[in-house]
């Protein structure tokens, strides 16, 4: 993996295979995070900008400078059908780096959505377009085009490492990053996990207790849990 | 009142009487808080996880450990019809302690909802189920089952003291805790307050001013309020 | 401009002309902020209390004391048709300064909405009434009527200076303040900006890149942007 | 325990016995918190206002109203030698409720310090006086004297329940509350814990590992910890 | 007052008279804020970057762009002996806009310190130099020089309006802004207030209660304060 | 680079060469961050726990679970002389993962300090020992030893990627991570940068302006900066 560096655009990206991305798109973020062994989540301050937003795709990464969205335009050219853009920043910045015009451009290139550790604007338009965005802020503040960042370098976005081509899945529960090499394996584990849940759901619905279903009474007692009137 | 203690489950809970709980369920959180003399509110960082969520019931309390939801399963057994679960934590933790499977279990036991000073996940499912949850975060992060906490001890949740059996009411305006001994009295005071508001509403609608309705002009002048062109 | 002062109500306010306010009401906050030269925004922690809320009007300003909404009643009398109330506080306070009864009163006076650097309650009622409110918090906590503040003095609200009569516009992207003397000029600039965007939108939709549309390739190269496989 | 109520001063307080308070004053907050079974801590946002501040004493509790320090004067009369004042607020408020004059008054009554879920001012003077204060903020903002709160009712301060007469200990690591009935027991447990630490310290200093001292290798292996080159 | 505008440097500034500034420098921030009638404070998140920092002087104002400190160099030329620089930003940005080299430059021009709603670095050097800085963050992050802001326009800094030439006073309790026209009056009021405090201090030290000194018992009783055993 | 994984300890770590680490220890964090091309900084919420703390060494990385410090003991065995421990967590957790006993153990193994995206306690002891710690919180809250994490896997700590063997430098300005392969190059660039600063410092001290030294007047004018009386 190359180091994070400023002033470079990597044009050759190894993307996770389409089939695995498609498979992952069937699962929620919580399920995928569990299937990965409980790693890969972004910080929960990244939230959908409208209700019902969700996305799954391969990452085109962007490293922004504070208050400057120039690299978003550079990134647009690198988007392929099925990609999502993941935008990190060299520092904390909640300006409106992205709005309806860039969404129009990104969508025309085949982009499935945006995850950004920054702010966005034109949120009513984004909802009307159905262009899913997950961000740390909504902010009308405009940005400049003055300083270089990078495209398709590894970035840390909301405390998660994202490399170009990794799979990014986002829904109301959060955002998870699946390394491209693990995409197939994680999709399989997610399927297995979900299959396993339906029988539990039925048991819970019938009033059975997790204490019994999971055999918890003995270990709880062993640790000394006391029941008192 | 017993002290907060770790490693104990109290099985005998004195719940507020059903009639008072029913009566309280007719009022909003702001009204009940006023009727109580302006005490009993949780901090406003506790928010509904979906629009329109609301709950009213008697508290089963849970004291969680950070990143550990074991006690939620222990609590499930203590739930009776009409209860709500109030989950505090021994420290600040925003992990996803609760999701759709536990909601299914809780509901099967008669639970009317959850208030948690922590995170929850499967929020889309919770909305679809209509299982009301008020939390400090939405977070896909999974939890372990390794360390004892307690059930039905007095807890401090989002800066409010909650004892098992107290009435908890939550809506879009916040969460209020009514001590079980005061439930009937507070319901009566809420009724009185609300009855009193309709006439004021009519006066305001007719363009009358609070300055006149409440006789404020004199005390304002006495304190020296000046009107200038 | 008079200094911010406590204990005074200015009854003579020079409002922005109606025509300019009407013109500004046609544009979003992001557009107006750009048209002003990228100044005038409140901090993005001010958020609409229900989806779809929006407002545009001339400011009646209020300077509140913490946990005290007395001045809201004083302000009601100063409201004219087409005004919005902008409430700042002498300190940070998230109590519920405003609810459905005051909204009823304000509306009866011709008020188009509220922007408040504090908390509000009765949010479900406000949504049902369609009375738009932008606030820093939702909070059931009641307030007292004990200490003087001011009405129609210049205030700083969420880090933006607002003078009585200035135009305030709010939507999902944020809140912007247009000085009354600049209202006509800014409305014209907003119109020009918006007219300019439609052609760009078409180009983006057709797959054209900002890199080409805006002639960015040369300046990026001049700063040393490298493309690598 | 009486409920938290507004407008009352309890003059008869059962204080923890002096001997236990004296004993507890020998230990750090982390040790006492462990000796209590890991409960009783305030949230860590309460910080000392100058380096080296520390306190231990029996609580006189105050329930403040936002931006109003009237009850601090009411509390002064209730202070006995060896007390500390613990001030909670009915809401979040960071105004400067306390400064050098009140510290002079409190000290003259025998007060050993203040813990406040609010702001304080005159911090340079407090340091010079050596009057220890733990607060959530430093803030020059003045307060009014207009609205009733209470003195010596149970309060929740920074998410911890404090009853009049409980022991409060604070140092750079935080603030812990010891229920008055448990003071002797906790002091004994703290002594035992501290005695136990010196031998561990010697072993660590000699380069021994916790892995061996605590017999951790086997349980780690049992859970599947892998060592790889 | 001119509006806040981007891209302009005002070279003619009306500064508060030297005598008043000198007089104000003798008082603490809390005292001056009270003397002004409890207005003029910045938000308390602005903190000294080293213990004991304090400043008093006439404001040279700077409007920065996020992550860009170009205007600091423009401001340096406008500094006169006795000035302090007050730097606001068009948005929230905590980058390190200022360090030891700029401090050296500012000091050579006669500058008495900096108040900045942003980040600074080289804090150890600043302390060694004794150059007082009050900021919202300490941050090593470097900034660019690419986008215009302004110098000596009115700015809102940490929620306080500051005009060029106003007096700014900062100490451990916070930062207060005195409008240049009010400097003499406020200094006089501060002197009066401080004179008044010494006798109170003596009374408190002798054990007298505020309840008696300020005649509070009657109004408290009138509001219904109850004393109970 | 291996992926972040739970339940593994890597015993073979390629550390940055000692000479480069030694060289880097001569420079401040701001200088090194600039020398790296303005990347590699942790978020500024990581702060020294006592004044004057500083560290420079090669990273032993730890991935903690919330409220669980078991892996700190596992990490102790992997420490070599000149290492610093960098502890990330699978989620946000501010408990007291580290105190004086662990510091004694770490020091005995040759450890030069700790950087932790969590809380620590026994801060007075740490200062007395002179064991430098940089953390997000000070918190007396104790932790358990129940759940596996990892040691010497790549971690993201306070939004910065840290691999085992990378160089970590921390001082009052923040924390910077130098990839082990870049250590020599960055040290050289830092030396060059610092050499360059002394002449500038002399010029600034003599009253010269950055406007002239850096030739800024022309580009500022080109962008349209206006000077007005």
GROMACS .gro file of N, CA and C in nm, chain D residues 70-71 145-148, chain E residues 211 214-225:
model
   57
  757UNK      N    1  -2.845   3.200   4.333
  757UNK     CA    2  -2.904   3.242   4.460
  757UNK      C    3  -2.887   3.133   4.568
  758UNK      N    4  -2.908   3.010   4.527
  758UNK     CA    5  -2.906   2.901   4.625
  758UNK      C    6  -2.767   2.880   4.685
  832UNK      N    7  -3.003   3.637   4.077
  832UNK     CA    8  -3.061   3.582   4.200
  832UNK      C    9  -3.210   3.604   4.193
  833UNK      N   10  -3.281   3.512   4.124
  833UNK     CA   11  -3.422   3.536   4.095
  833UNK      C   12  -3.514   3.417   4.115
  834UNK      N   13  -3.461   3.296   4.111
  834UNK     CA   14  -3.548   3.179   4.108
  834UNK      C   15  -3.506   3.077   4.214
  835UNK      N   16  -3.604   3.017   4.280
  835UNK     CA   17  -3.571   2.919   4.384
  835UNK      C   18  -3.516   2.790   4.326
 1127UNK      N   19  -2.688   3.590   5.276
 1127UNK     CA   20  -2.831   3.598   5.310
 1127UNK      C   21  -2.864   3.724   5.389
 1130UNK      N   22  -2.699   4.080   5.193
 1130UNK     CA   23  -2.774   4.127   5.078
 1130UNK      C   24  -2.926   4.131   5.105
 1131UNK      N   25  -2.967   4.103   5.226
 1131UNK     CA   26  -3.109   4.108   5.259
 1131UNK      C   27  -3.192   4.008   5.179
 1132UNK      N   28  -3.142   3.887   5.166
 1132UNK     CA   29  -3.210   3.789   5.081
 1132UNK      C   30  -3.319   3.709   5.151
 1133UNK      N   31  -3.320   3.709   5.283
 1133UNK     CA   32  -3.412   3.618   5.352
 1133UNK      C   33  -3.558   3.649   5.320
 1134UNK      N   34  -3.589   3.776   5.315
 1134UNK     CA   35  -3.728   3.813   5.290
 1134UNK      C   36  -3.774   3.775   5.148
 1135UNK      N   37  -3.701   3.815   5.045
 1135UNK     CA   38  -3.748   3.776   4.911
 1135UNK      C   39  -3.751   3.625   4.892
 1136UNK      N   40  -3.660   3.551   4.952
 1136UNK     CA   41  -3.664   3.405   4.941
 1136UNK      C   42  -3.792   3.351   5.005
 1137UNK      N   43  -3.823   3.403   5.122
 1137UNK     CA   44  -3.944   3.358   5.190
 1137UNK      C   45  -4.069   3.396   5.109
 1138UNK      N   46  -4.065   3.515   5.049
 1138UNK     CA   47  -4.179   3.560   4.970
 1138UNK      C   48  -4.206   3.466   4.853
 1139UNK      N   49  -4.098   3.409   4.797
 1139UNK     CA   50  -4.115   3.315   4.687
 1139UNK      C   51  -4.151   3.176   4.736
 1140UNK      N   52  -4.147   3.157   4.868
 1140UNK     CA   53  -4.195   3.030   4.922
 1140UNK      C   54  -4.088   2.931   4.965
 1141UNK      N   55  -3.964   2.976   4.977
 1141UNK     CA   56  -3.859   2.882   5.019
 1141UNK      C   57  -3.892   2.826   5.157
   0.00000   0.00000   0.00000
